[in-house]
Amino acid sequence: MNPYFYILGTLLFTVYGQIILKWRLSGLRIVLPEGLLDKLFFMVKLLFDPFIFSGLVSAFVASMFWMGAMTHFEITKAYPFMSLAPALVFLVGILFLGETFTIGKVIGLALIILGTIVTVKW
């Protein structure tokens, strides 16, 4: 199996987890309570939502893929690929969550991707 599969799995499960949490919490129109105990109770209650739970499981699966990646790569070679997550979140956020598209975000993401290429190649 290609070792880059582990990096791709890390990216995809990380992005899925972030997007599904944002989508679900936005759909529920959640307002976080003020008190510390109320916040804690509220967060525990959210854990039982199947979509939110799947986002948390996704973070765990992403960690498993990352461990696989660490058996094949130096961290200084693998970790720059994680900077591609904001680009993926940007695209998915625009397509599925109706997030705003600005030229500044595009330029920033292009710089991140260029930096990733430079870091990994040289």
CSV table of C-alpha atoms in Angstrom, one decimal:
chain,number,residue,atom,x,y,z
A,1,MET,CA,0.0,0.0,0.0
A,2,ASN,CA,1.2,3.5,-0.8
A,3,PRO,CA,2.3,5.2,2.4
A,4,TYR,CA,0.7,8.5,1.2
A,5,PHE,CA,-2.6,6.7,1.7
A,6,TYR,CA,-2.1,7.3,5.5
A,7,ILE,CA,-1.6,11.0,5.0
A,8,LEU,CA,-4.7,11.2,2.7
A,9,GLY,CA,-6.8,9.3,5.3
A,10,THR,CA,-5.6,11.7,8.0
A,11,LEU,CA,-6.6,14.6,5.9
A,12,LEU,CA,-10.0,13.3,4.8
A,13,PHE,CA,-11.1,12.2,8.3
A,14,THR,CA,-9.9,15.4,9.8
A,15,VAL,CA,-11.8,17.5,7.3
A,16,TYR,CA,-14.9,15.3,7.6
A,17,GLY,CA,-14.9,15.7,11.4
A,18,GLN,CA,-14.6,19.5,11.2
A,19,ILE,CA,-17.2,19.9,8.5
A,20,ILE,CA,-19.8,17.6,10.1
A,21,LEU,CA,-19.4,19.3,13.5
A,22,LYS,CA,-19.9,22.8,11.9
A,23,TRP,CA,-22.8,21.6,9.8
A,24,ARG,CA,-24.6,20.0,12.7
A,25,LEU,CA,-24.0,22.7,15.3
A,26,SER,CA,-25.1,25.3,12.8
A,27,GLY,CA,-28.2,23.3,11.9
A,28,LEU,CA,-29.1,23.0,15.6
A,29,ARG,CA,-28.6,26.8,16.1
A,30,ILE,CA,-26.8,26.1,19.3
A,31,VAL,CA,-26.0,28.8,21.8
A,32,LEU,CA,-23.5,27.8,24.4
A,33,PRO,CA,-24.8,28.3,28.0
A,34,GLU,CA,-23.0,30.7,30.3
A,35,GLY,CA,-22.3,28.7,33.4
A,36,LEU,CA,-19.5,26.2,33.6
A,37,LEU,CA,-21.6,23.3,34.8
A,38,ASP,CA,-24.3,24.2,32.2
A,39,LYS,CA,-21.6,24.1,29.5
A,40,LEU,CA,-20.3,20.8,30.7
A,41,PHE,CA,-23.8,19.2,30.8
A,42,PHE,CA,-24.7,20.7,27.4
A,43,MET,CA,-21.5,19.3,25.8
A,44,VAL,CA,-22.1,15.9,27.2
A,45,LYS,CA,-25.6,16.0,25.9
A,46,LEU,CA,-24.3,16.9,22.4
A,47,LEU,CA,-22.1,13.7,22.4
A,48,PHE,CA,-25.3,11.7,22.0
A,49,ASP,CA,-26.1,13.4,18.7
A,50,PRO,CA,-25.2,10.8,16.0
A,51,PHE,CA,-23.7,13.4,13.6
A,52,ILE,CA,-21.6,15.0,16.3
A,53,PHE,CA,-20.5,11.6,17.6
A,54,SER,CA,-19.4,10.7,14.0
A,55,GLY,CA,-17.3,13.8,13.9
A,56,LEU,CA,-15.6,12.8,17.1
A,57,VAL,CA,-15.1,9.3,15.9
A,58,SER,CA,-13.6,10.7,12.7
A,59,ALA,CA,-11.0,12.6,14.7
A,60,PHE,CA,-10.0,9.3,16.3
A,61,VAL,CA,-9.8,7.5,12.9
A,62,ALA,CA,-7.7,10.4,11.6
A,63,SER,CA,-5.3,9.8,14.6
A,64,MET,CA,-5.1,6.1,13.6
A,65,PHE,CA,-4.2,7.1,10.0
A,66,TRP,CA,-1.6,9.5,11.4
A,67,MET,CA,0.0,6.8,13.4
A,68,GLY,CA,0.3,4.8,10.2
A,69,ALA,CA,1.8,7.7,8.4
A,70,MET,CA,4.4,8.1,11.3
A,71,THR,CA,5.6,4.6,10.6
A,72,HIS,CA,6.5,5.5,7.0
A,73,PHE,CA,7.6,9.2,7.1
A,74,GLU,CA,9.7,11.6,9.1
A,75,ILE,CA,7.3,14.0,10.8
A,76,THR,CA,9.1,16.9,9.0
A,77,LYS,CA,8.1,15.3,5.7
A,78,ALA,CA,4.5,14.3,6.6
A,79,TYR,CA,3.3,17.2,8.7
A,80,PRO,CA,3.4,19.9,6.0
A,81,PHE,CA,0.7,17.9,4.2
A,82,MET,CA,-1.6,18.7,7.1
A,83,SER,CA,-1.6,22.3,5.9
A,84,LEU,CA,-3.7,21.1,3.0
A,85,ALA,CA,-6.7,20.7,5.5
A,86,PRO,CA,-7.6,24.4,5.4
A,87,ALA,CA,-7.8,24.2,1.6
A,88,LEU,CA,-10.1,21.2,1.7
A,89,VAL,CA,-12.2,22.8,4.4
A,90,PHE,CA,-12.4,26.0,2.4
A,91,LEU,CA,-13.7,24.1,-0.7
A,92,VAL,CA,-16.1,21.9,1.2
A,93,GLY,CA,-17.3,24.9,3.3
A,94,ILE,CA,-18.2,26.9,0.2
A,95,LEU,CA,-19.8,24.0,-1.6
A,96,PHE,CA,-21.8,22.5,1.2
A,97,LEU,CA,-22.1,25.1,4.0
A,98,GLY,CA,-22.5,28.2,1.9
A,99,GLU,CA,-19.4,29.9,3.5
A,100,THR,CA,-18.1,33.0,1.9
A,101,PHE,CA,-15.6,33.0,-1.0
A,102,THR,CA,-13.1,35.8,-1.1
A,103,ILE,CA,-10.0,36.4,-3.2
A,104,GLY,CA,-8.0,36.9,0.0
A,105,LYS,CA,-8.8,33.4,1.2
A,106,VAL,CA,-7.9,32.0,-2.3
A,107,ILE,CA,-4.5,33.9,-2.2
A,108,GLY,CA,-3.8,32.7,1.3
A,109,LEU,CA,-4.6,29.1,0.5
A,110,ALA,CA,-2.4,29.3,-2.6
A,111,LEU,CA,0.4,30.5,-0.5
A,112,ILE,CA,-0.2,27.6,2.0
A,113,ILE,CA,-0.1,25.1,-0.8
A,114,LEU,CA,3.0,26.7,-2.3
A,115,GLY,CA,4.6,26.5,1.1
A,116,THR,CA,3.7,22.9,1.5
A,117,ILE,CA,5.3,22.0,-1.9
A,118,VAL,CA,8.4,23.9,-1.0
A,119,THR,CA,8.7,22.3,2.4
A,120,VAL,CA,8.1,18.7,1.2
A,121,LYS,CA,10.3,19.0,-2.0
A,122,TRP,CA,13.3,20.8,-0.5
